[in-house]
Amino acid sequence: DFLAEMKVNFETLNRLAFILVTGGNVGSTALPILGGYAGGPAGTALVMTAYYLLGTLMFQGAYHLTGPVHFRYGCSTTRDSLWVFSVVGRATSRNTRYPAIGLGYAAAGPCTRMYFYEAAAVNLCCVPSGYGGVQTVHPAKAVIDDGVTPMEALFNVEVAYAVTGMRAEQASELVNQLLEKYEKEVEKAPTGKRYQECYDLRTGKPLEEYVRLYDDIKEELINLGIPF
């Protein structure tokens, strides 16, 4: 992992040397801070792109895990963060052979409508922009204990497959519609429920409330234009 911003420590270099000598799999990771040392969206996009070069040259990685994180809100789903995702994906997928995995952080937590809107927006930015993969968008900024469930992973997979091949212009229109649904709530986003509050601990299956919400969200997004 790189440190913010454009730094790496000796501990990481020592681990890297060991992994390279033993023939291990190396993937570089960089999550530039939007509003931090990199500045605004344009500066963050530049730094995020530079990390690709460092990942392949310094870490000799096979792939790159990346995404912007907003300095104030701690998520990747603000309008400017989504722009950074998109422009960096296009630049690097067109001009490098270093595959990237988009990693986003949602402001809202599991079992909330807002989480699904945010996750859909990240996938709509990453997939048409040429990312090699998209990791499950982390709920509740990844700071809540037990604050993630398999349902979020399923949703991200389904959305990513659904928008594969979608033109960037269409994806952009959908993202703007999704932003209208959640953008004003980012600062005070609902933390949602913990795993044990929306899953049956005995069977490992989601509770009926979550299943109904999931189906309802998918129906809403189908009507919006996402072809599940």
Short mmCIF file of N, CA and C in Angstrom, two decimals, residues 122-219:
data_model
loop_
_atom_site.label_atom_id
_atom_site.label_comp_id
_atom_site.label_asym_id
_atom_site.label_seq_id
_atom_site.Cartn_x
_atom_site.Cartn_y
_atom_site.Cartn_z
N VAL A 122 -21.12 3.94 -8.31
CA VAL A 122 -19.70 3.58 -8.45
C VAL A 122 -19.50 2.60 -9.60
N ASN A 123 -20.35 1.58 -9.67
CA ASN A 123 -20.22 0.60 -10.75
C ASN A 123 -20.45 1.23 -12.11
N LEU A 124 -21.40 2.15 -12.18
CA LEU A 124 -21.68 2.83 -13.45
C LEU A 124 -20.52 3.71 -13.89
N CYS A 125 -19.73 4.18 -12.94
CA CYS A 125 -18.54 4.97 -13.27
C CYS A 125 -17.36 4.07 -13.65
N CYS A 126 -17.20 2.97 -12.96
CA CYS A 126 -16.01 2.13 -13.14
C CYS A 126 -16.08 1.22 -14.36
N VAL A 127 -17.19 0.52 -14.52
CA VAL A 127 -17.26 -0.49 -15.58
C VAL A 127 -17.16 0.13 -16.97
N PRO A 128 -17.97 1.14 -17.32
CA PRO A 128 -17.82 1.73 -18.65
C PRO A 128 -16.51 2.50 -18.86
N SER A 129 -15.81 2.80 -17.77
CA SER A 129 -14.56 3.55 -17.87
C SER A 129 -13.34 2.65 -18.00
N GLY A 130 -13.55 1.33 -18.03
CA GLY A 130 -12.46 0.44 -18.37
C GLY A 130 -11.74 -0.23 -17.22
N TYR A 131 -12.25 -0.14 -16.00
CA TYR A 131 -11.61 -0.87 -14.89
C TYR A 131 -11.72 -2.37 -15.14
N GLY A 132 -10.67 -3.09 -14.77
CA GLY A 132 -10.68 -4.53 -14.97
C GLY A 132 -11.63 -5.25 -14.04
N GLY A 133 -11.96 -4.63 -12.92
CA GLY A 133 -12.88 -5.21 -11.95
C GLY A 133 -13.36 -4.14 -11.00
N VAL A 134 -14.37 -4.48 -10.23
CA VAL A 134 -14.89 -3.57 -9.22
C VAL A 134 -15.07 -4.36 -7.93
N GLN A 135 -14.42 -3.89 -6.87
CA GLN A 135 -14.61 -4.54 -5.58
C GLN A 135 -15.94 -4.08 -4.97
N THR A 136 -16.49 -4.90 -4.08
CA THR A 136 -17.73 -4.52 -3.41
C THR A 136 -17.57 -3.15 -2.76
N VAL A 137 -18.47 -2.24 -3.09
CA VAL A 137 -18.44 -0.91 -2.48
C VAL A 137 -18.67 -1.07 -0.98
N HIS A 138 -17.72 -0.58 -0.19
CA HIS A 138 -17.77 -0.80 1.26
C HIS A 138 -18.87 0.04 1.89
N PRO A 139 -19.76 -0.58 2.66
CA PRO A 139 -20.84 0.19 3.30
C PRO A 139 -20.34 1.01 4.49
N ALA A 140 -21.04 2.09 4.77
CA ALA A 140 -20.81 2.91 5.97
C ALA A 140 -19.34 3.30 6.14
N LYS A 141 -18.69 3.62 5.02
CA LYS A 141 -17.29 4.08 5.02
C LYS A 141 -16.33 3.05 5.59
N ALA A 142 -16.81 1.80 5.76
CA ALA A 142 -15.99 0.71 6.29
C ALA A 142 -15.50 0.98 7.70
N VAL A 143 -16.32 1.62 8.52
CA VAL A 143 -15.91 1.93 9.89
C VAL A 143 -16.84 1.33 10.94
N ILE A 144 -17.88 0.59 10.53
CA ILE A 144 -18.84 0.01 11.46
C ILE A 144 -18.53 -1.47 11.66
N ASP A 145 -18.35 -1.90 12.90
CA ASP A 145 -18.13 -3.32 13.17
C ASP A 145 -19.32 -4.14 12.68
N ASP A 146 -19.04 -5.24 11.99
CA ASP A 146 -20.09 -6.11 11.43
C ASP A 146 -20.97 -5.35 10.44
N GLY A 147 -20.45 -4.29 9.86
CA GLY A 147 -21.23 -3.43 8.99
C GLY A 147 -21.15 -3.78 7.52
N VAL A 148 -21.12 -5.06 7.20
CA VAL A 148 -21.13 -5.50 5.81
C VAL A 148 -21.78 -6.87 5.76
N THR A 149 -22.52 -7.15 4.68
CA THR A 149 -23.20 -8.43 4.54
C THR A 149 -23.00 -8.95 3.11
N PRO A 150 -23.28 -10.23 2.88
CA PRO A 150 -23.15 -10.77 1.52
C PRO A 150 -24.09 -10.12 0.51
N MET A 151 -25.18 -9.52 0.98
CA MET A 151 -26.14 -8.92 0.06
C MET A 151 -25.52 -7.77 -0.73
N GLU A 152 -24.64 -7.00 -0.09
CA GLU A 152 -24.00 -5.90 -0.80
C GLU A 152 -23.08 -6.44 -1.90
N ALA A 153 -22.37 -7.53 -1.60
CA ALA A 153 -21.49 -8.13 -2.61
C ALA A 153 -22.30 -8.63 -3.80
N LEU A 154 -23.42 -9.29 -3.51
CA LEU A 154 -24.29 -9.79 -4.59
C LEU A 154 -24.77 -8.64 -5.47
N PHE A 155 -25.17 -7.56 -4.84
CA PHE A 155 -25.68 -6.42 -5.60
C PHE A 155 -24.61 -5.85 -6.52
N ASN A 156 -23.40 -5.69 -6.01
CA ASN A 156 -22.32 -5.13 -6.82
C ASN A 156 -22.01 -6.02 -8.02
N VAL A 157 -22.02 -7.32 -7.81
CA VAL A 157 -21.78 -8.24 -8.92
C VAL A 157 -22.87 -8.10 -9.98
N GLU A 158 -24.12 -8.06 -9.53
CA GLU A 158 -25.23 -7.99 -10.47
C GLU A 158 -25.22 -6.67 -11.26
N VAL A 159 -24.92 -5.58 -10.58
CA VAL A 159 -24.88 -4.29 -11.28
C VAL A 159 -23.72 -4.25 -12.27
N ALA A 160 -22.55 -4.74 -11.84
CA ALA A 160 -21.38 -4.72 -12.72
C ALA A 160 -21.64 -5.50 -14.00
N TYR A 161 -22.23 -6.68 -13.88
CA TYR A 161 -22.56 -7.46 -15.07
C TYR A 161 -23.63 -6.76 -15.91
N ALA A 162 -24.59 -6.14 -15.24
CA ALA A 162 -25.70 -5.50 -15.96
C ALA A 162 -25.23 -4.34 -16.82
N VAL A 163 -24.22 -3.60 -16.35
CA VAL A 163 -23.80 -2.40 -17.08
C VAL A 163 -22.59 -2.67 -17.98
N THR A 164 -22.12 -3.91 -18.04
CA THR A 164 -21.03 -4.24 -18.94
C THR A 164 -21.45 -3.98 -20.38
N GLY A 165 -20.66 -3.22 -21.09
CA GLY A 165 -20.99 -2.87 -22.46
C GLY A 165 -21.82 -1.61 -22.60
N MET A 166 -22.24 -1.03 -21.49
CA MET A 166 -23.02 0.20 -21.55
C MET A 166 -22.14 1.37 -21.99
N ARG A 167 -22.67 2.22 -22.83
CA ARG A 167 -21.93 3.39 -23.28
C ARG A 167 -21.76 4.39 -22.14
N ALA A 168 -20.65 5.11 -22.16
CA ALA A 168 -20.35 6.05 -21.08
C ALA A 168 -21.41 7.14 -20.98
N GLU A 169 -21.95 7.57 -22.11
CA GLU A 169 -22.95 8.63 -22.10
C GLU A 169 -24.21 8.18 -21.35
N GLN A 170 -24.64 6.95 -21.59
CA GLN A 170 -25.81 6.43 -20.89
C GLN A 170 -25.53 6.27 -19.41
N ALA A 171 -24.33 5.74 -19.09
CA ALA A 171 -23.96 5.56 -17.69
C ALA A 171 -23.93 6.91 -16.96
N SER A 172 -23.43 7.93 -17.62
CA SER A 172 -23.36 9.26 -17.01
C SER A 172 -24.75 9.78 -16.68
N GLU A 173 -25.71 9.58 -17.57
CA GLU A 173 -27.08 10.01 -17.31
C GLU A 173 -27.66 9.29 -16.10
N LEU A 174 -27.39 8.00 -16.00
CA LEU A 174 -27.90 7.23 -14.87
C LEU A 174 -27.27 7.67 -13.56
N VAL A 175 -25.97 7.95 -13.59
CA VAL A 175 -25.28 8.41 -12.38
C VAL A 175 -25.88 9.73 -11.90
N ASN A 176 -26.15 10.62 -12.81
CA ASN A 176 -26.75 11.91 -12.43
C ASN A 176 -28.12 11.71 -11.80
N GLN A 177 -28.89 10.76 -12.30
CA GLN A 177 -30.19 10.48 -11.70
C GLN A 177 -30.05 9.88 -10.31
N LEU A 178 -29.04 9.03 -10.14
CA LEU A 178 -28.80 8.44 -8.81
C LEU A 178 -28.33 9.50 -7.82
N LEU A 179 -27.47 10.40 -8.27
CA LEU A 179 -26.99 11.47 -7.39
C LEU A 179 -28.15 12.31 -6.88
N GLU A 180 -29.14 12.53 -7.69
CA GLU A 180 -30.31 13.29 -7.25
C GLU A 180 -31.03 12.60 -6.09
N LYS A 181 -30.90 11.28 -6.02
CA LYS A 181 -31.59 10.51 -4.98
C LYS A 181 -30.85 10.52 -3.65
N TYR A 182 -29.51 10.68 -3.67
CA TYR A 182 -28.78 10.55 -2.41
C TYR A 182 -27.79 11.65 -2.09
N GLU A 183 -27.47 12.49 -3.06
CA GLU A 183 -26.36 13.44 -2.90
C GLU A 183 -26.51 14.34 -1.67
N LYS A 184 -27.71 14.79 -1.39
CA LYS A 184 -27.91 15.71 -0.28
C LYS A 184 -27.83 15.01 1.08
N GLU A 185 -27.82 13.68 1.09
CA GLU A 185 -27.80 12.93 2.34
C GLU A 185 -26.41 12.42 2.73
N VAL A 186 -25.41 12.69 1.90
CA VAL A 186 -24.08 12.13 2.14
C VAL A 186 -23.54 12.54 3.51
N GLU A 187 -23.71 13.78 3.87
CA GLU A 187 -23.13 14.27 5.13
C GLU A 187 -23.73 13.59 6.35
N LYS A 188 -25.01 13.24 6.29
CA LYS A 188 -25.69 12.59 7.41
C LYS A 188 -26.31 11.28 6.94
N ALA A 189 -25.50 10.47 6.30
CA ALA A 189 -25.99 9.22 5.73
C ALA A 189 -26.38 8.23 6.82
N PRO A 190 -27.40 7.41 6.59
CA PRO A 190 -27.80 6.39 7.57
C PRO A 190 -26.74 5.30 7.69
N THR A 191 -26.42 4.92 8.91
CA THR A 191 -25.39 3.89 9.11
C THR A 191 -25.90 2.49 8.81
N GLY A 192 -27.23 2.34 8.71
CA GLY A 192 -27.78 1.04 8.36
C GLY A 192 -27.75 0.06 9.51
N LYS A 193 -27.77 -1.22 9.15
CA LYS A 193 -27.83 -2.28 10.15
C LYS A 193 -26.59 -3.15 10.10
N ARG A 194 -26.29 -3.79 11.21
CA ARG A 194 -25.17 -4.72 11.25
C ARG A 194 -25.61 -6.08 10.71
N TYR A 195 -24.63 -6.92 10.44
CA TYR A 195 -24.91 -8.23 9.85
C TYR A 195 -25.96 -8.99 10.64
N GLN A 196 -25.80 -9.03 11.96
CA GLN A 196 -26.70 -9.82 12.80
C GLN A 196 -28.10 -9.22 12.89
N GLU A 197 -28.26 -8.00 12.40
CA GLU A 197 -29.58 -7.37 12.41
C GLU A 197 -30.35 -7.57 11.11
N CYS A 198 -29.67 -8.00 10.08
CA CYS A 198 -30.37 -8.22 8.81
C CYS A 198 -30.12 -9.60 8.21
N TYR A 199 -29.46 -10.48 8.97
CA TYR A 199 -29.25 -11.86 8.54
C TYR A 199 -29.62 -12.81 9.67
N ASP A 200 -30.11 -13.98 9.29
CA ASP A 200 -30.40 -15.04 10.25
C ASP A 200 -29.08 -15.72 10.60
N LEU A 201 -28.67 -15.62 11.85
CA LEU A 201 -27.37 -16.15 12.25
C LEU A 201 -27.32 -17.67 12.21
N ARG A 202 -28.47 -18.30 12.27
CA ARG A 202 -28.50 -19.77 12.25
C ARG A 202 -28.40 -20.31 10.82
N THR A 203 -29.12 -19.69 9.90
CA THR A 203 -29.14 -20.18 8.52
C THR A 203 -28.16 -19.45 7.61
N GLY A 204 -27.73 -18.26 8.03
CA GLY A 204 -26.85 -17.47 7.19
C GLY A 204 -27.55 -16.83 6.01
N LYS A 205 -28.87 -16.72 6.07
CA LYS A 205 -29.63 -16.13 4.98
C LYS A 205 -30.19 -14.77 5.39
N PRO A 206 -30.39 -13.88 4.42
CA PRO A 206 -30.90 -12.54 4.75
C PRO A 206 -32.33 -12.61 5.26
N LEU A 207 -32.66 -11.71 6.18
CA LEU A 207 -34.02 -11.64 6.69
C LEU A 207 -34.95 -11.10 5.61
N GLU A 208 -36.24 -11.40 5.77
CA GLU A 208 -37.22 -11.04 4.76
C GLU A 208 -37.24 -9.54 4.48
N GLU A 209 -37.02 -8.74 5.51
CA GLU A 209 -37.01 -7.29 5.32
C GLU A 209 -35.96 -6.86 4.31
N TYR A 210 -34.77 -7.48 4.42
CA TYR A 210 -33.69 -7.11 3.52
C TYR A 210 -33.96 -7.63 2.11
N VAL A 211 -34.53 -8.81 2.01
CA VAL A 211 -34.86 -9.37 0.70
C VAL A 211 -35.87 -8.48 -0.02
N ARG A 212 -36.88 -8.02 0.70
CA ARG A 212 -37.89 -7.15 0.09
C ARG A 212 -37.26 -5.83 -0.38
N LEU A 213 -36.38 -5.26 0.46
CA LEU A 213 -35.70 -4.03 0.07
C LEU A 213 -34.86 -4.25 -1.17
N TYR A 214 -34.14 -5.35 -1.22
CA TYR A 214 -33.27 -5.67 -2.35
C TYR A 214 -34.08 -5.78 -3.64
N ASP A 215 -35.16 -6.52 -3.57
CA ASP A 215 -36.00 -6.69 -4.76
C ASP A 215 -36.62 -5.36 -5.20
N ASP A 216 -37.01 -4.56 -4.23
CA ASP A 216 -37.61 -3.26 -4.53
C ASP A 216 -36.61 -2.33 -5.21
N ILE A 217 -35.37 -2.34 -4.70
CA ILE A 217 -34.32 -1.51 -5.28
C ILE A 217 -34.02 -1.95 -6.71
N LYS A 218 -33.92 -3.25 -6.93
CA LYS A 218 -33.64 -3.73 -8.28
C LYS A 218 -34.73 -3.32 -9.26
N GLU A 219 -35.97 -3.40 -8.82
CA GLU A 219 -37.08 -3.00 -9.67
C GLU A 219 -36.99 -1.51 -10.00
#
